[in-house]
Amino acid sequence: MEGFRERFILCCQSTFPCFGDPANEFTKPPNRELPPTPVEKPGCVYIALYDYTARTENDLSFNAGDKLEPLRKEEDWWYARGITGISANKEGYIPANYVAPEESLDAEPWYFPETKRLEAEKMLMSQENKNGAFLIRNCESQAGELSLSALLQNKKVKHFKIRRLDNGGYFVSRIQSFFTLKELVEHYSNVDGLSVRLTEPCKKTMAPETHGLSYNTVDQWEIPRSSLKLLKKLGAGQFGEVYEGIWNDSTAVAVKTLKPGSMDTKDFLREAQIMKKLRHPKLIQLYAVCTTEEPIYIVTELMSNGSLLEYLQKDRGASLQMSDQIEMGSQVASGMAFIELQNYIHRDLAARNVLVGDNNVCKVADFGLARVFQMENENVYEAKEGGKFPVKWTAPEAIHENKFTIKSDVWSFGILLYEIVTFGQMPYPTMTNFQVIQQLPKGYRMPCPLNCPKYLYDIMSECWKDSPADRPTFETLQWKLEDCFDMDVSSYDDTNRY
Ligand code: ATP
């Protein structure tokens, strides 16, 4: 009752639209039409959401907040003219995913729709943010709902559910509702209606990957070898080496150099046509290739922390909490759910083929490559014995009948979860490949690893069902894992409990 009165008083003092009527239990905004979503017209102004530095002489550099007018829109790169800021009165190509129409929700600096709850916490707790920093994101546990996450004084993050009224308004507390999210934000920036007064939008530290390296490389993605400089060797796999490189003296990339003879160029190019279309925030983007001579180069986005396997095994792994580990698993499931949706198959899913960026961001790499690599020995069993075949990650039907499907990827995902939870331990640690091949058909499965929660082991066990049809989809795996850390609704503030 006390809180109710406080909120009522605040409501009456507010300079913003306030529809609270203490006589009514449920308050509604007056019956006013909501402003229509802006319709795009020629000359429509866009706001830059992130900084962008030109990578070619045809590009336009701009800073977050600059205004731009697209003159010609193609799919991923637009030809635009700068209106304000460093790009003012200049023309060039801009990445379309770096801008949003002025006055749209997407242009609001506090709107982070695709950010997960745990990511929101990490972002808000980063050093650049001060008390009251906030963002609004899609709620993971309830599709279509929104959540407000804010940084409190004690460096903790609190989450508030934003509810919608049937006629379109928004509210955190039923006492007070608003026509738009902007009005809601403005209101709670001015009064202490929540346990924290909102101060400024969470800093956007990471710009998204552009689609392709530049306007020109979207279609012509065979790039001259001379446009790449290889700077530092990052590692080596069975089929070649990986370097940190720089493209066009402007853009950091990873370059995979393939051992001559590891694959047929025509096969690779056919597969790569599909791979380059697979774009998702949790899949490593294939940027470009150099295939006119050997060694073939595969140019992809660069990930600051290398492979998930090394990341788990190094000291960083020791500082990971179970919630981080589950979140990493759910990120991989999210990338794989997209591959599933596209009717594609990875064929070699394992922690060594997942890469880690800043803030534990995980992306699936090397999808589809296994199909085009030429195994040294065509005989699968020979290859397995020679250590060329990832037996311990491969589903029985793929080992015995060469049946690779998205369901054999699900089996591998179960093994990957085991790697995550054991900080990169070798699966079936006391068994040889041969023993694994012999024991699986007899029903043997790895036992629950030490310190692994039962619900996580249950998910792994589902992935290792004998019949591929009985294994879950990646979509299911994604929500099951997300539910593991989002089930705890009690950590939501109860302002809107009723
Ligand atoms: P294999 O190809 O035999 O399955 P692998 O996947 O470990 O083994 P590569 O894909 O060649 O081998 O990668 C070798 C190492 O290079 C990785 O373990 C990782 O540390 C690093 N690496 C690969 N790609 C990238 C990238 N895009 N960004 C940063 N580091 C990378």
Coordinates of C-alpha atoms and ligand atoms in Angstrom, one line a residue:
M1 CA 0.0 0.0 0.0
E2 CA 2.9 2.3 0.9
G3 CA 4.5 1.8 -2.5
F4 CA 1.1 2.4 -4.2
R5 CA 0.7 5.7 -2.5
E6 CA 4.3 6.7 -3.3
R7 CA 3.8 5.9 -6.9
F8 CA 0.5 7.7 -7.0
I9 CA 2.1 10.9 -5.7
L10 CA 5.0 10.5 -8.2
C11 CA 2.5 10.0 -10.9
C12 CA 0.7 13.2 -10.0
Q13 CA 4.0 15.2 -9.9
S14 CA 5.1 13.9 -13.2
T15 CA 5.3 16.3 -16.1
F16 CA 4.8 13.4 -18.5
P17 CA 1.6 11.9 -19.6
C18 CA 0.2 10.0 -16.7
F19 CA -2.9 7.9 -16.9
G20 CA -3.1 6.7 -13.3
D21 CA -6.4 6.9 -11.7
P22 CA -6.2 5.8 -8.1
A23 CA -9.9 4.9 -8.2
N24 CA -9.2 2.2 -10.9
E25 CA -7.1 -0.8 -10.2
F26 CA -6.1 -1.0 -13.8
T27 CA -5.3 2.3 -15.5
K28 CA -5.3 2.8 -19.2
P29 CA -4.0 5.5 -21.4
P30 CA -6.7 7.6 -23.0
N31 CA -8.1 6.3 -26.2
R32 CA -5.6 8.0 -28.5
E33 CA -4.3 6.6 -31.7
L34 CA -0.6 5.5 -31.3
P35 CA 1.8 7.4 -33.6
P36 CA 2.1 5.3 -36.8
T37 CA 5.4 3.6 -37.5
P38 CA 7.4 6.0 -39.8
V39 CA 6.9 5.1 -43.4
E40 CA 10.1 5.4 -45.4
K41 CA 10.0 8.2 -48.1
P42 CA 12.7 9.5 -50.3
G43 CA 15.0 11.8 -48.5
C44 CA 14.4 9.8 -45.3
V45 CA 17.1 10.6 -42.7
Y46 CA 19.0 7.8 -40.9
I47 CA 21.0 8.0 -37.7
A48 CA 24.3 6.1 -37.3
L49 CA 24.2 3.6 -34.5
Y50 CA 27.9 2.9 -34.4
D51 CA 31.2 4.5 -35.5
Y52 CA 32.4 3.2 -38.9
T53 CA 35.8 3.8 -40.5
A54 CA 36.0 3.6 -44.3
R55 CA 37.7 0.4 -45.5
T56 CA 38.0 1.4 -49.1
E57 CA 38.2 4.7 -51.0
N58 CA 34.5 4.2 -51.9
D59 CA 33.3 4.0 -48.3
L60 CA 32.1 6.8 -46.0
S61 CA 33.4 7.1 -42.4
F62 CA 30.9 8.3 -39.8
N63 CA 30.4 8.4 -36.0
A64 CA 27.5 7.2 -34.0
G65 CA 24.8 9.9 -33.9
D66 CA 25.7 11.3 -37.4
K67 CA 22.8 11.8 -39.8
L68 CA 22.9 10.3 -43.2
E69 CA 20.7 10.2 -46.2
P70 CA 20.7 7.0 -48.3
L71 CA 20.8 7.8 -52.0
R72 CA 20.8 4.3 -53.4
K73 CA 19.9 1.2 -51.3
E74 CA 21.2 -2.2 -52.2
E75 CA 20.9 -5.1 -49.9
D76 CA 23.7 -4.8 -47.4
W77 CA 25.6 -1.6 -48.4
W78 CA 23.9 1.7 -49.3
Y79 CA 25.3 4.6 -51.2
A80 CA 24.7 7.6 -48.9
R81 CA 25.4 11.2 -48.3
G82 CA 26.4 12.5 -44.9
I83 CA 24.3 15.3 -43.4
T84 CA 25.9 16.0 -40.1
G85 CA 29.2 15.1 -38.3
I86 CA 32.4 13.8 -40.0
S87 CA 30.6 12.6 -43.1
A88 CA 28.7 15.9 -43.7
N89 CA 28.5 16.6 -47.4
K90 CA 30.5 13.6 -48.4
E91 CA 29.2 10.5 -50.3
G92 CA 30.1 6.9 -50.2
Y93 CA 29.0 3.4 -49.2
I94 CA 27.8 2.6 -45.7
P95 CA 26.9 -0.7 -44.1
A96 CA 23.1 -0.8 -43.9
N97 CA 23.1 -2.6 -40.5
Y98 CA 24.9 0.4 -38.9
V99 CA 22.1 2.9 -39.3
A100 CA 18.4 3.2 -38.5
P101 CA 15.6 5.6 -39.6
E102 CA 15.6 8.8 -37.5
E103 CA 12.9 8.7 -34.8
S104 CA 12.4 5.0 -35.1
L105 CA 12.7 2.7 -32.1
D106 CA 15.8 1.2 -33.6
A107 CA 17.5 4.6 -33.6
E108 CA 17.0 5.0 -29.8
P109 CA 20.4 4.7 -28.1
W110 CA 18.9 2.6 -25.3
Y111 CA 17.2 0.0 -27.5
F112 CA 19.2 -3.2 -27.6
P113 CA 16.5 -5.7 -28.9
E114 CA 18.6 -8.8 -29.5
T115 CA 20.6 -8.5 -26.2
K116 CA 20.2 -11.5 -23.8
R117 CA 19.7 -11.0 -20.1
L118 CA 23.2 -12.2 -19.2
E119 CA 24.8 -10.1 -22.0
A120 CA 22.9 -7.1 -20.7
E121 CA 24.3 -7.6 -17.2
K122 CA 27.8 -7.9 -18.5
M123 CA 27.5 -4.8 -20.8
L124 CA 26.0 -2.7 -18.1
M125 CA 28.6 -3.7 -15.5
S126 CA 31.5 -2.8 -17.9
Q127 CA 33.6 0.1 -16.7
E128 CA 32.3 2.8 -19.0
N129 CA 28.8 2.7 -17.5
K130 CA 27.8 4.7 -14.5
N131 CA 24.9 4.2 -12.0
G132 CA 21.5 4.3 -13.7
A133 CA 22.8 3.2 -17.1
F134 CA 20.1 1.2 -18.8
L135 CA 18.8 -0.6 -21.9
I136 CA 15.6 -2.1 -23.2
R137 CA 15.8 -5.5 -24.7
N138 CA 13.5 -8.3 -25.8
C139 CA 12.6 -10.6 -22.9
E140 CA 13.9 -14.1 -23.5
S141 CA 11.4 -16.0 -21.4
Q142 CA 8.3 -14.4 -23.0
A143 CA 8.3 -13.8 -26.7
G144 CA 7.0 -10.4 -27.6
E145 CA 7.6 -8.9 -24.2
L146 CA 10.3 -6.3 -23.3
S147 CA 12.6 -5.9 -20.3
L148 CA 14.3 -2.9 -18.9
S149 CA 17.8 -3.6 -17.4
A150 CA 19.4 -0.9 -15.2
L151 CA 22.7 -0.7 -13.3
L152 CA 22.2 0.0 -9.6
Q153 CA 24.6 1.7 -7.2
N154 CA 26.0 -1.5 -5.8
K155 CA 27.2 -2.5 -9.3
K156 CA 24.3 -4.9 -9.6
V157 CA 21.8 -5.1 -12.5
K158 CA 18.1 -5.1 -11.9
H159 CA 15.6 -6.2 -14.6
F160 CA 12.1 -4.9 -14.9
K161 CA 9.4 -6.4 -17.1
I162 CA 7.8 -3.9 -19.4
R163 CA 4.2 -4.8 -20.0
R164 CA 1.9 -3.8 -22.9
L165 CA -1.7 -2.7 -22.6
D166 CA -4.2 -4.1 -25.1
N167 CA -4.5 -0.7 -26.8
G168 CA -0.7 -0.3 -27.2
G169 CA 0.6 1.5 -24.1
Y170 CA 3.5 0.4 -22.0
F171 CA 4.0 0.2 -18.3
V172 CA 6.4 -1.1 -15.6
S173 CA 4.0 -0.5 -12.8
R174 CA 0.3 -0.7 -13.6
I175 CA -0.1 2.6 -11.8
Q176 CA 1.4 4.5 -14.7
S177 CA 1.4 3.8 -18.4
F178 CA 2.9 5.5 -21.4
F179 CA 2.1 5.7 -25.1
T180 CA 5.7 5.0 -26.1
L181 CA 8.8 3.5 -24.7
K182 CA 10.5 6.9 -25.1
E183 CA 8.0 8.4 -22.8
L184 CA 8.5 5.6 -20.3
V185 CA 12.3 6.2 -20.4
E186 CA 11.9 9.9 -20.0
H187 CA 9.6 9.5 -17.1
Y188 CA 11.9 7.2 -15.1
S189 CA 14.9 9.4 -16.0
N190 CA 13.2 12.2 -14.1
V191 CA 11.7 10.4 -11.1
D192 CA 12.8 7.6 -8.7
G193 CA 9.8 5.4 -9.7
L194 CA 12.1 2.4 -9.9
S195 CA 14.7 1.6 -7.4
V196 CA 17.1 3.5 -9.6
R197 CA 16.8 6.7 -11.6
L198 CA 17.7 6.1 -15.2
T199 CA 20.7 8.2 -16.3
E200 CA 22.1 7.3 -19.7
P201 CA 21.9 4.5 -22.2
C202 CA 24.3 1.6 -21.8
K203 CA 27.4 2.2 -23.9
K204 CA 27.4 0.3 -27.2
T205 CA 30.9 -1.2 -27.1
M206 CA 30.6 -3.7 -29.9
A207 CA 29.6 -2.8 -33.4
P208 CA 28.0 -5.7 -35.3
E209 CA 29.8 -7.4 -38.2
T210 CA 29.2 -5.7 -41.5
H211 CA 27.7 -8.0 -44.1
G212 CA 30.8 -8.7 -46.2
L213 CA 34.0 -6.7 -46.1
S214 CA 32.7 -3.9 -48.3
Y215 CA 30.2 -3.0 -51.0
N216 CA 32.6 -4.5 -53.7
T217 CA 33.3 -7.8 -52.0
V218 CA 29.7 -8.8 -51.6
D219 CA 29.5 -10.2 -55.1
Q220 CA 33.1 -10.2 -56.1
W221 CA 34.3 -12.1 -53.1
E222 CA 37.4 -13.6 -54.9
I223 CA 39.8 -10.9 -53.7
P224 CA 43.4 -10.3 -54.8
R225 CA 45.9 -12.0 -52.5
S226 CA 47.9 -8.7 -52.5
S227 CA 45.0 -7.0 -50.6
L228 CA 45.8 -9.2 -47.6
K229 CA 48.8 -8.9 -45.2
L230 CA 49.3 -11.8 -42.9
L231 CA 50.5 -10.5 -39.5
K232 CA 50.6 -13.2 -36.9
K233 CA 50.1 -16.9 -36.8
L234 CA 47.1 -17.8 -34.6
G235 CA 47.2 -21.5 -34.8
A236 CA 47.2 -24.5 -37.1
G237 CA 44.8 -27.3 -37.8
Q238 CA 44.8 -30.5 -39.8
F239 CA 44.4 -28.7 -43.1
G240 CA 46.4 -25.6 -42.7
E241 CA 47.3 -22.6 -40.7
V242 CA 45.3 -19.6 -39.5
Y243 CA 46.7 -16.0 -39.4
E244 CA 45.6 -12.7 -38.0
G245 CA 45.7 -10.5 -41.1
I246 CA 44.7 -7.1 -42.4
W247 CA 42.6 -6.5 -45.5
N248 CA 43.1 -3.4 -47.7
D249 CA 45.3 -1.9 -44.9
S250 CA 42.1 -1.2 -43.0
T251 CA 40.3 -4.2 -41.7
A252 CA 41.4 -6.9 -39.2
V253 CA 40.5 -10.4 -40.5
A254 CA 41.4 -14.1 -39.9
V255 CA 43.0 -15.9 -42.9
K256 CA 42.9 -19.6 -43.1
T257 CA 45.6 -20.9 -45.5
L258 CA 44.9 -24.4 -46.7
K259 CA 47.6 -27.0 -47.3
P260 CA 47.9 -27.6 -51.0
G261 CA 45.8 -30.7 -51.9
S262 CA 43.5 -30.5 -48.9
M263 CA 40.5 -29.9 -51.1
D264 CA 39.3 -29.6 -54.6
T265 CA 38.9 -25.9 -55.5
K266 CA 35.7 -26.4 -57.5
D267 CA 34.1 -28.4 -54.6
F268 CA 35.2 -25.7 -52.2
L269 CA 33.8 -22.9 -54.2
R270 CA 30.5 -24.7 -54.7
E271 CA 30.2 -25.2 -50.9
A272 CA 31.5 -21.7 -50.1
Q273 CA 28.6 -20.2 -52.2
I274 CA 26.3 -21.6 -49.6
M275 CA 28.5 -20.9 -46.6
K276 CA 28.7 -17.2 -47.5
K277 CA 25.0 -16.9 -47.4
L278 CA 24.8 -18.3 -43.9
R279 CA 24.8 -15.1 -41.9
H280 CA 23.9 -15.1 -38.3
P281 CA 25.4 -13.3 -35.2
K282 CA 26.5 -16.7 -33.8
L283 CA 28.1 -18.0 -37.0
I284 CA 31.6 -16.9 -38.2
Q285 CA 31.1 -14.9 -41.3
L286 CA 33.0 -16.0 -44.4
Y287 CA 34.2 -12.7 -46.0
A288 CA 36.2 -13.6 -49.0
V289 CA 38.4 -16.2 -50.7
C290 CA 41.6 -16.4 -52.7
T291 CA 41.3 -19.5 -54.9
T292 CA 43.1 -18.7 -58.1
E293 CA 46.3 -20.3 -56.9
E294 CA 47.4 -22.5 -54.0
P295 CA 47.4 -22.2 -51.1
I296 CA 43.7 -21.3 -51.0
Y297 CA 42.9 -18.5 -48.5
I298 CA 39.6 -18.4 -46.6
V299 CA 39.1 -14.9 -45.1
T300 CA 36.7 -14.7 -42.1
E301 CA 35.9 -12.5 -39.2
L302 CA 38.6 -12.4 -36.5
M303 CA 37.8 -13.5 -33.0
S304 CA 39.9 -12.1 -30.2
N305 CA 40.0 -15.1 -27.9
G306 CA 40.6 -18.0 -30.4
S307 CA 39.0 -21.4 -30.2
L308 CA 36.6 -22.2 -27.4
L309 CA 38.6 -25.3 -26.6
E310 CA 41.8 -23.3 -25.8
Y311 CA 39.7 -20.7 -24.0
L312 CA 38.1 -23.3 -21.7
Q313 CA 41.5 -24.9 -21.1
K314 CA 43.4 -21.7 -20.3
D315 CA 43.1 -19.7 -17.0
R316 CA 40.2 -17.8 -18.4
G317 CA 38.2 -21.0 -18.2
A318 CA 38.8 -21.2 -14.5
S319 CA 37.0 -17.8 -14.0
L320 CA 33.9 -18.9 -15.9
Q321 CA 30.8 -19.5 -13.8
M322 CA 28.3 -22.2 -14.6
S323 CA 25.9 -19.5 -15.9
D324 CA 28.6 -18.4 -18.4
Q325 CA 29.1 -22.0 -19.5
I326 CA 25.4 -22.5 -20.1
E327 CA 25.2 -19.2 -21.9
M328 CA 28.1 -20.3 -24.2
G329 CA 26.2 -23.5 -24.9
S330 CA 23.1 -21.6 -25.7
Q331 CA 25.0 -19.3 -28.1
V332 CA 26.3 -22.3 -30.0
A333 CA 22.8 -23.8 -30.1
S334 CA 21.5 -20.5 -31.5
G335 CA 24.0 -20.5 -34.3
M336 CA 23.2 -24.2 -35.0
A337 CA 19.5 -23.5 -34.9
F338 CA 20.0 -21.2 -37.8
I339 CA 22.0 -23.8 -39.7
E340 CA 19.1 -26.2 -39.0
L341 CA 16.6 -23.7 -40.3
Q342 CA 18.6 -23.4 -43.5
N343 CA 18.7 -27.2 -43.9
Y344 CA 22.4 -27.1 -43.7
I345 CA 24.7 -29.5 -41.8
H346 CA 27.9 -28.6 -39.9
R347 CA 29.5 -32.1 -39.8
D348 CA 32.3 -31.2 -37.4
L349 CA 30.8 -29.5 -34.4
A350 CA 33.3 -29.4 -31.5
A351 CA 34.7 -26.9 -29.1
R352 CA 37.8 -26.5 -31.4
N353 CA 35.5 -25.3 -34.1
V354 CA 33.8 -22.6 -32.0
L355 CA 35.5 -19.3 -31.7
V356 CA 35.3 -16.8 -28.8
G357 CA 35.3 -13.0 -29.0
D358 CA 35.1 -10.3 -26.3
N359 CA 32.6 -10.8 -23.4
N360 CA 32.5 -14.6 -24.0
V361 CA 30.7 -14.2 -27.4
C362 CA 30.8 -17.6 -29.1
K363 CA 30.4 -18.2 -32.8
V364 CA 30.4 -21.5 -34.7
A365 CA 33.1 -21.8 -37.3
D366 CA 34.1 -24.2 -40.1
F367 CA 30.5 -25.2 -40.9
G368 CA 30.4 -27.3 -44.0
L369 CA 34.1 -27.5 -44.5
A370 CA 34.4 -31.1 -43.4
R371 CA 32.4 -32.0 -46.5
V372 CA 34.9 -30.7 -48.9
F373 CA 38.1 -31.6 -47.2
Q374 CA 39.7 -34.6 -48.8
M375 CA 40.5 -37.1 -46.1
E376 CA 43.9 -38.6 -46.7
N377 CA 42.4 -42.1 -46.7
E378 CA 39.0 -42.6 -48.3
N379 CA 38.4 -45.5 -46.0
V380 CA 36.6 -44.0 -43.1
Y381 CA 37.8 -46.6 -40.6
E382 CA 41.4 -46.2 -41.6
A383 CA 41.0 -42.4 -41.3
K384 CA 39.6 -42.8 -37.9
E385 CA 42.4 -45.0 -36.7
G386 CA 44.8 -42.5 -38.2
G387 CA 43.3 -39.8 -36.0
K388 CA 41.9 -37.9 -38.9
F389 CA 38.3 -38.4 -38.0
P390 CA 36.8 -36.9 -34.9
V391 CA 35.3 -40.3 -33.6
K392 CA 34.5 -39.1 -30.1
W393 CA 32.3 -36.2 -31.5
T394 CA 30.6 -38.2 -34.2
A395 CA 27.2 -39.9 -34.0
P396 CA 27.2 -43.7 -34.4
E397 CA 25.1 -43.6 -37.6
A398 CA 27.6 -41.1 -39.1
I399 CA 30.5 -43.3 -38.2
H400 CA 29.0 -46.5 -39.4
E401 CA 26.8 -45.5 -42.3
N402 CA 28.2 -42.1 -43.2
K403 CA 24.8 -40.6 -42.4
F404 CA 25.5 -37.0 -41.6
T405 CA 22.4 -35.0 -40.7
I406 CA 21.5 -32.2 -38.5
K407 CA 20.7 -34.9 -35.9
S408 CA 24.3 -36.1 -36.0
D409 CA 25.3 -32.5 -35.4
V410 CA 23.0 -32.6 -32.3
W411 CA 24.9 -35.6 -31.1
S412 CA 28.2 -33.6 -31.5
F413 CA 26.6 -30.7 -29.6
G414 CA 26.0 -33.0 -26.6
I415 CA 29.8 -33.8 -26.7
L416 CA 30.5 -30.0 -27.0
L417 CA 28.4 -29.4 -23.9
Y418 CA 30.6 -32.0 -22.1
E419 CA 33.7 -30.1 -23.2
I420 CA 32.2 -26.8 -22.0
V421 CA 31.3 -28.2 -18.6
T422 CA 34.6 -30.0 -18.1
F423 CA 36.7 -27.0 -19.2
G424 CA 37.9 -28.7 -22.4
Q425 CA 38.5 -32.2 -21.2
M426 CA 38.8 -34.9 -23.8
P427 CA 35.5 -36.7 -24.1
Y428 CA 35.6 -40.4 -23.0
P429 CA 38.9 -39.6 -21.2
T430 CA 39.8 -43.2 -20.4
M431 CA 38.8 -44.7 -23.7
T432 CA 40.4 -45.1 -27.1
N433 CA 38.5 -44.2 -30.3
F434 CA 38.2 -47.9 -31.0
Q435 CA 36.7 -48.6 -27.6
V436 CA 34.2 -45.8 -28.1
I437 CA 33.1 -47.2 -31.5
Q438 CA 32.6 -50.6 -29.8
Q439 CA 30.8 -49.4 -26.7
L440 CA 28.3 -46.9 -28.1
P441 CA 26.1 -49.5 -29.9
K442 CA 26.0 -51.4 -26.6
G443 CA 24.4 -48.4 -24.9
Y444 CA 27.4 -47.0 -23.2
R445 CA 27.3 -43.2 -22.6
M446 CA 29.6 -40.9 -20.7
P447 CA 28.5 -40.5 -17.1
C448 CA 27.6 -37.1 -15.6
P449 CA 30.8 -35.1 -15.2
L450 CA 31.8 -33.8 -11.8
N451 CA 30.0 -30.5 -10.9
C452 CA 27.7 -30.8 -13.9
P453 CA 24.1 -29.9 -12.9
K454 CA 21.6 -32.6 -13.6
Y455 CA 19.5 -30.5 -15.9
L456 CA 22.6 -30.0 -18.1
Y457 CA 23.5 -33.7 -18.1
D458 CA 19.8 -34.5 -19.0
I459 CA 20.2 -32.2 -22.1
M460 CA 23.4 -33.9 -23.1
S461 CA 21.8 -37.4 -22.7
E462 CA 18.9 -36.3 -25.0
C463 CA 21.5 -35.5 -27.7
W464 CA 23.0 -39.0 -27.4
K465 CA 19.7 -40.9 -28.0
D466 CA 20.3 -43.9 -30.2
S467 CA 17.7 -42.9 -32.8
P468 CA 18.4 -39.6 -34.5
A469 CA 14.7 -38.8 -34.6
D470 CA 14.5 -39.0 -30.8
R471 CA 17.2 -36.3 -30.4
P472 CA 16.0 -32.7 -29.8
T473 CA 16.2 -30.0 -32.4
F474 CA 18.7 -27.1 -32.0
E475 CA 15.8 -24.8 -31.6
T476 CA 14.6 -26.8 -28.6
L477 CA 18.2 -27.0 -27.3
Q478 CA 18.5 -23.3 -27.5
W479 CA 15.4 -22.5 -25.5
K480 CA 16.2 -25.3 -22.9
L481 CA 19.6 -23.8 -22.3
E482 CA 18.2 -20.2 -22.2
D483 CA 15.6 -21.3 -19.8
C484 CA 18.3 -22.7 -17.5
F485 CA 19.5 -19.1 -16.7
D486 CA 16.3 -17.3 -17.3
M487 CA 13.9 -19.4 -15.3
D488 CA 14.7 -17.5 -12.2
V489 CA 12.0 -14.8 -12.5
S490 CA 12.5 -14.0 -8.9
S491 CA 15.5 -11.8 -9.9
Y492 CA 13.1 -9.5 -11.7
D493 CA 12.0 -6.6 -9.7
D494 CA 8.5 -7.0 -8.4
T495 CA 7.3 -3.5 -9.2
N496 CA 5.0 -5.1 -11.8
R497 CA 3.9 -8.1 -9.8
Y498 CA 0.2 -8.0 -9.2
Ligands
ATP1 P1 40.9 -28.7 -37.6 O1 40.8 -27.8 -38.7 O2 42.0 -29.7 -37.7 O3 39.6 -29.3 -37.1 P2 41.1 -26.5 -35.8 O4 39.7 -26.2 -36.1 O5 41.6 -26.3 -34.4 O6 41.4 -27.9 -36.3 P3 41.8 -24.3 -37.5 O7 40.4 -24.0 -37.9 O8 42.8 -24.4 -38.6 O9 42.0 -25.6 -36.8 O10 42.3 -23.2 -36.4 C1 43.5 -23.3 -35.7 C2 43.5 -22.3 -34.6 O11 43.5 -20.9 -35.2 C3 42.2 -22.3 -33.7 O12 42.4 -23.2 -32.7 C4 42.2 -20.9 -33.2 O13 43.0 -20.7 -32.1 C5 42.7 -20.1 -34.4 N1 41.7 -19.5 -35.2 C6 41.0 -20.1 -36.2 N2 40.1 -19.2 -36.8 C7 40.2 -18.1 -36.1 C8 39.5 -16.8 -36.2 N3 38.6 -16.6 -37.1 N4 39.8 -15.8 -35.3 C9 40.8 -16.1 -34.3 N5 41.4 -17.2 -34.2 C10 41.2 -18.2 -35.1

